[in-house]
Tab-separated table of C-alpha atoms in Angstrom:
chain	number	residue	atom	x	y	z
Q	202	MET	CA	89.711	67.271	125.179
Q	203	VAL	CA	91.532	67.903	121.886
Q	204	ASN	CA	90.140	66.052	118.890
Q	205	LYS	CA	93.260	64.961	117.004
Q	206	ASP	CA	91.314	64.026	113.856
Q	207	GLN	CA	89.787	67.500	113.745
Q	208	VAL	CA	93.187	69.127	114.285
Q	209	ASN	CA	94.682	67.090	111.438
Q	210	LYS	CA	91.761	68.018	109.216
Q	211	ASP	CA	92.167	71.728	110.055
Q	212	VAL	CA	95.898	71.543	109.296
Q	213	GLN	CA	95.243	69.860	105.929
Q	214	GLU	CA	92.732	72.564	105.016
Q	215	LEU	CA	95.129	75.319	106.048
Q	216	PHE	CA	97.836	74.026	103.715
Q	217	GLN	CA	95.624	72.492	101.022
Q	218	ASP	CA	97.010	74.741	98.290
Q	219	ASP	CA	100.628	73.706	98.930
Q	220	LYS	CA	102.259	71.522	96.287
Q	221	TYR	CA	105.726	69.952	96.338
Q	222	SER	CA	107.753	69.610	93.142
Q	223	ILE	CA	110.427	66.960	93.743
Q	224	LEU	CA	113.439	67.372	91.440
Q	225	LEU	CA	115.337	64.158	90.649
Q	226	PRO	CA	118.483	64.687	88.552
Q	227	THR	CA	119.622	61.317	87.206
Q	228	TYR	CA	122.599	59.801	85.451
Q	229	ASN	CA	122.800	56.002	85.186
Q	230	GLU	CA	120.142	55.295	87.820
Q	231	VAL	CA	118.097	52.687	85.938
Q	232	GLU	CA	118.092	50.278	88.927
Q	233	ASN	CA	117.479	52.890	91.621
Q	234	LEU	CA	114.836	55.008	89.890
Q	235	PRO	CA	111.819	52.661	90.234
Q	236	ILE	CA	112.563	52.121	93.944
Q	237	ILE	CA	113.059	55.779	94.842
Q	238	ILE	CA	109.942	56.850	92.948
Q	239	TRP	CA	107.871	54.100	94.613
Q	240	LEU	CA	109.062	55.317	98.007
Q	241	ILE	CA	108.366	58.979	97.198
Q	242	VAL	CA	104.834	58.115	96.068
Q	243	LYS	CA	104.282	55.997	99.195
Q	244	TYR	CA	105.293	58.670	101.714
Q	245	MET	CA	103.727	61.605	99.907
Q	246	GLU	CA	100.422	59.754	99.535
Q	247	GLU	CA	100.450	58.601	103.169
Q	248	SER	CA	101.050	62.188	104.294
Q	249	LYS	CA	98.324	63.485	101.961
Q	250	LEU	CA	100.747	65.932	100.350
Q	251	SER	CA	100.181	67.228	96.820
Q	252	TYR	CA	103.260	66.523	94.691
Q	253	GLU	CA	104.889	65.924	91.335
Q	254	ILE	CA	108.234	64.270	90.517
Q	255	ILE	CA	110.349	65.920	87.858
Q	256	VAL	CA	113.015	63.574	86.436
Q	257	ILE	CA	115.944	65.389	84.833
Q	258	ASP	CA	118.048	62.760	83.092
Q	259	ASP	CA	121.356	63.856	81.605
Q	260	GLY	CA	121.651	61.455	78.696
Q	261	SER	CA	122.187	58.283	80.721
Q	262	PRO	CA	123.500	55.460	78.503
Q	263	ASP	CA	122.082	52.744	80.783
Q	264	GLY	CA	118.400	53.243	79.913
Q	265	THR	CA	117.387	55.456	82.834
Q	266	LEU	CA	115.172	57.591	80.594
Q	267	ASP	CA	113.373	54.538	79.182
Q	268	MET	CA	112.739	53.376	82.751
Q	269	ALA	CA	111.412	56.839	83.631
Q	270	LYS	CA	108.989	56.615	80.689
Q	271	GLN	CA	107.689	53.268	81.973
Q	272	LEU	CA	107.204	54.767	85.449
Q	273	GLN	CA	105.377	57.718	83.920
Q	274	ARG	CA	102.933	55.314	82.269
Q	275	LEU	CA	102.497	53.544	85.604
Q	276	TYR	CA	101.975	56.552	87.868
Q	277	GLY	CA	100.587	59.078	85.375
Q	278	GLU	CA	101.905	62.093	83.529
Q	279	ASP	CA	100.585	64.397	86.229
Q	280	LYS	CA	102.849	62.734	88.826
Q	281	ILE	CA	105.960	61.925	86.771
Q	282	ILE	CA	107.236	64.738	84.565
Q	283	LEU	CA	110.184	63.988	82.272
Q	284	LYS	CA	112.533	66.838	81.353
Q	285	PRO	CA	115.684	65.157	80.007
Q	286	ARG	CA	118.834	66.817	78.681
Q	287	GLU	CA	121.307	65.528	76.108
Q	288	LYS	CA	124.369	65.294	78.366
Q	289	LYS	CA	125.772	65.961	81.848
Q	290	LEU	CA	125.770	69.717	82.425
Q	291	GLY	CA	126.179	69.931	86.187
Q	292	LEU	CA	123.931	69.579	89.224
Q	293	GLY	CA	123.185	73.282	89.571
Q	294	THR	CA	122.013	73.613	85.980
Q	295	ALA	CA	119.877	70.464	86.409
Q	296	TYR	CA	117.975	72.206	89.207
Q	297	MET	CA	117.712	75.386	87.116
Q	298	HIS	CA	116.266	73.303	84.281
Q	299	GLY	CA	113.815	71.395	86.462
Q	300	ILE	CA	112.474	74.357	88.386
Q	301	GLU	CA	111.275	75.955	85.135
Q	302	PHE	CA	108.711	73.174	84.800
Q	303	ALA	CA	107.730	72.940	88.476
Q	304	THR	CA	104.104	73.781	89.249
Q	305	GLY	CA	104.493	73.497	93.038
Q	306	ASN	CA	105.108	76.404	95.400
Q	307	PHE	CA	107.719	74.293	97.188
Q	308	ILE	CA	110.717	72.483	95.721
Q	309	VAL	CA	112.341	69.341	97.130
Q	310	ILE	CA	115.816	68.436	95.868
Q	311	MET	CA	117.234	65.008	96.549
Q	312	ASP	CA	119.445	62.304	95.034
Q	313	ALA	CA	117.944	59.457	93.035
Q	314	ASP	CA	120.511	56.871	94.204
Q	315	MET	CA	118.610	55.871	97.379
Q	316	SER	CA	121.015	57.724	99.673
Q	317	HIS	CA	118.166	60.095	100.631
Q	318	HIS	CA	115.120	58.305	102.037
Q	319	PRO	CA	111.787	59.923	101.108
Q	320	LYS	CA	110.436	59.211	104.609
Q	321	PHE	CA	112.172	62.396	105.732
Q	322	ILE	CA	110.228	64.643	103.312
Q	323	PRO	CA	107.077	64.812	105.514
Q	324	LYS	CA	109.292	65.692	108.486
Q	325	MET	CA	110.850	68.549	106.495
Q	326	VAL	CA	107.381	69.711	105.492
Q	327	GLU	CA	106.189	69.627	109.092
Q	328	LEU	CA	109.122	71.733	110.301
Q	329	GLN	CA	108.755	74.210	107.452
Q	330	ARG	CA	105.066	74.692	108.158
Q	331	TYR	CA	105.510	75.044	111.898
Q	332	LEU	CA	108.175	77.774	111.616
Q	333	ASP	CA	107.357	79.125	108.125
Q	334	LEU	CA	110.946	78.512	107.047
Q	335	ASP	CA	112.415	79.508	103.715
Q	336	LEU	CA	114.641	76.431	103.548
Q	337	VAL	CA	114.832	73.083	105.374
Q	338	SER	CA	117.996	71.033	105.021
Q	339	GLY	CA	118.506	67.371	105.821
Q	340	THR	CA	121.571	66.989	108.018
Q	341	ARG	CA	123.798	63.998	108.593
Q	342	TYR	CA	125.729	65.662	111.408
Q	343	ALA	CA	123.100	66.728	113.931
Q	344	GLN	CA	121.908	64.441	116.731
Q	345	GLY	CA	119.745	61.728	115.208
Q	346	GLY	CA	121.469	61.885	111.825
Q	347	GLY	CA	124.160	59.619	110.461
Q	348	VAL	CA	125.911	57.979	107.531
Q	349	TYR	CA	125.769	54.275	106.693
Q	350	GLY	CA	127.688	52.224	104.143
Q	351	TRP	CA	130.762	54.433	103.795
Q	352	ASP	CA	134.283	53.195	104.469
Q	353	PHE	CA	136.557	55.057	106.882
Q	354	LYS	CA	138.301	57.000	104.104
Q	355	ARG	CA	135.097	58.473	102.700
Q	356	LYS	CA	133.761	59.303	106.171
Q	357	LEU	CA	137.043	61.063	106.911
Q	358	ILE	CA	136.853	63.072	103.670
Q	359	SER	CA	133.230	64.034	104.369
Q	360	ARG	CA	133.896	65.030	107.966
Q	361	GLY	CA	137.019	66.891	106.941
Q	362	ALA	CA	135.197	68.788	104.212
Q	363	ASN	CA	132.391	69.728	106.581
Q	364	PHE	CA	134.886	70.811	109.252
Q	365	LEU	CA	136.692	73.070	106.781
Q	366	THR	CA	133.470	74.681	105.614
Q	367	GLN	CA	132.388	75.299	109.208
Q	368	LEU	CA	135.772	76.802	110.040
Q	369	LEU	CA	136.088	79.065	107.016
Q	370	LEU	CA	132.490	79.975	106.185
Q	371	ARG	CA	130.636	79.693	109.543
Q	372	PRO	CA	127.336	78.988	107.791
Q	373	GLY	CA	125.241	78.393	110.913
Q	374	VAL	CA	124.089	74.940	109.706
Q	375	SER	CA	125.608	71.563	110.578
Q	376	ASP	CA	125.686	70.043	107.087
Q	377	LEU	CA	126.750	72.455	104.372
Q	378	THR	CA	127.449	69.895	101.647
Q	379	GLY	CA	124.226	67.932	101.883
Q	380	SER	CA	121.851	67.784	98.917
Q	381	PHE	CA	118.533	66.820	100.503
Q	382	ARG	CA	116.543	70.011	100.966
Q	383	LEU	CA	113.124	71.676	100.867
Q	384	TYR	CA	112.800	75.235	99.562
Q	385	LYS	CA	110.107	77.805	98.994
Q	386	LYS	CA	110.088	77.957	95.198
Q	387	ASP	CA	110.610	81.732	94.928
Q	388	VAL	CA	113.490	81.551	97.398
Q	389	LEU	CA	115.248	78.780	95.455
Q	390	LYS	CA	114.852	80.694	92.191
Q	391	LYS	CA	116.510	83.753	93.692
Q	392	LEU	CA	119.305	81.697	95.263
Q	393	ILE	CA	120.033	79.829	92.018
Q	394	THR	CA	120.452	83.068	90.072
Q	395	SER	CA	122.933	84.320	92.663
Q	396	CYS	CA	125.127	81.204	92.603
Q	397	VAL	CA	128.274	80.996	90.506
Q	398	SER	CA	128.935	77.292	91.147
Q	399	LYS	CA	127.117	74.741	89.002
Q	400	GLY	CA	128.584	71.423	90.152
Q	401	TYR	CA	128.787	69.772	93.572
Q	402	VAL	CA	129.892	73.066	95.148
Q	403	PHE	CA	126.463	74.475	94.267
Q	404	GLN	CA	124.930	72.898	97.403
Q	405	MET	CA	127.488	74.626	99.573
Q	406	GLU	CA	127.211	78.012	97.919
Q	407	ILE	CA	123.424	78.102	98.031
Q	408	ILE	CA	123.405	77.822	101.841
Q	409	VAL	CA	126.016	80.559	102.141
Q	410	ARG	CA	123.936	82.841	99.910
Q	411	ALA	CA	120.807	82.035	101.903
Q	412	ARG	CA	122.573	83.160	105.083
Q	413	GLN	CA	123.785	86.329	103.384
Q	414	TRP	CA	120.204	87.265	102.520
Q	415	ASN	CA	118.884	86.308	105.977
Q	416	TYR	CA	116.616	83.543	104.746
Q	417	THR	CA	115.363	81.319	107.559
Q	418	ILE	CA	116.878	77.820	107.601
Q	419	GLY	CA	115.885	74.752	109.578
Q	420	GLU	CA	117.443	71.295	109.805
Q	421	VAL	CA	116.007	67.799	110.020
Q	422	PRO	CA	118.347	64.929	111.026
Q	423	ILE	CA	118.553	62.295	108.280
Q	424	THR	CA	120.301	58.969	107.848
Q	425	PHE	CA	122.368	58.980	104.662
Q	426	VAL	CA	122.827	55.528	103.133
Q	427	ASP	CA	125.462	54.823	100.486
Q	428	ARG	CA	124.086	53.709	97.136
Q	429	VAL	CA	123.232	50.027	96.681
Q	430	TYR	CA	123.153	50.021	92.850
Q	431	GLY	CA	125.465	51.815	90.446
Q	432	GLN	CA	128.673	53.695	91.014
Q	433	SER	CA	129.298	56.861	93.036
Q	434	LYS	CA	129.678	60.047	90.984
Q	435	LEU	CA	132.214	61.410	93.492
Q	436	GLY	CA	135.726	61.432	92.073
Q	437	GLY	CA	138.939	63.404	92.025
Q	438	SER	CA	137.488	66.167	89.880
Q	439	GLU	CA	134.646	66.719	92.384
Q	440	VAL	CA	137.130	66.930	95.273
Q	441	PHE	CA	139.113	69.548	93.342
Q	442	GLN	CA	135.898	71.477	92.542
Q	443	PHE	CA	135.030	71.433	96.243
Q	444	ALA	CA	138.403	72.831	97.306
Q	445	GLN	CA	138.290	75.470	94.580
Q	446	GLY	CA	134.719	76.433	95.460
Q	447	LEU	CA	135.463	76.618	99.191
Q	448	LEU	CA	138.337	79.022	98.599
Q	449	TYR	CA	136.155	81.134	96.297
Q	450	LEU	CA	133.374	81.388	98.877
Q	451	PHE	CA	135.841	82.187	101.635
Q	452	ALA	CA	137.318	84.995	99.536
Q	453	THR	CA	133.982	86.487	98.432
Q	454	THR	CA	131.697	86.161	101.497
């Protein structure tokens, strides 16, 4: 008879050197930050995963950085690492900035606005370990995934954008525009240096480049929940960037 406790112990020993650096780019997330960090700590501790949270605040005027400093005092400087920037410089550059300070051999990227629930991180880790994947992406569009809190217009835009990317780029993944992912650190570094896009299109381009270089990609269904506090960063300029980036990728890949 299989001893489950022994199996779990053996698995923990096998991966005991793994560490997960969670990058949290923030802009005006003073209300969401304490909740998302509490949830990350809860699920990482329960799963006995070694981790650090790197907060990259882009000059938020609402006091997000001050809140991050309070959380650092609460959880410890070894768990909460603060690497702020003076102003908004784009999502891609935020990841480039954060990864330079990451001490883990794996990187988790996610939003700080509560749309990505940390409970899915252990599931991503489990899939990555089982298949030794280079990249695991959270998907809203596979069976078991979904979106909650969006009105019909935003759902239509999201579905339409994903349909266009599937049609033009054929990426082999169900959710090309998602931003909840787990990477091997060396893989992410290489992908970042190859990407031209630095804004919201960055998430789309990085998957396309990963496919070009034959990196292995897995998907975990997630439920995406619209933010409770604060305002969405998605606006007309981001929609234009997406269209421009999609055409660029179609023309160059």
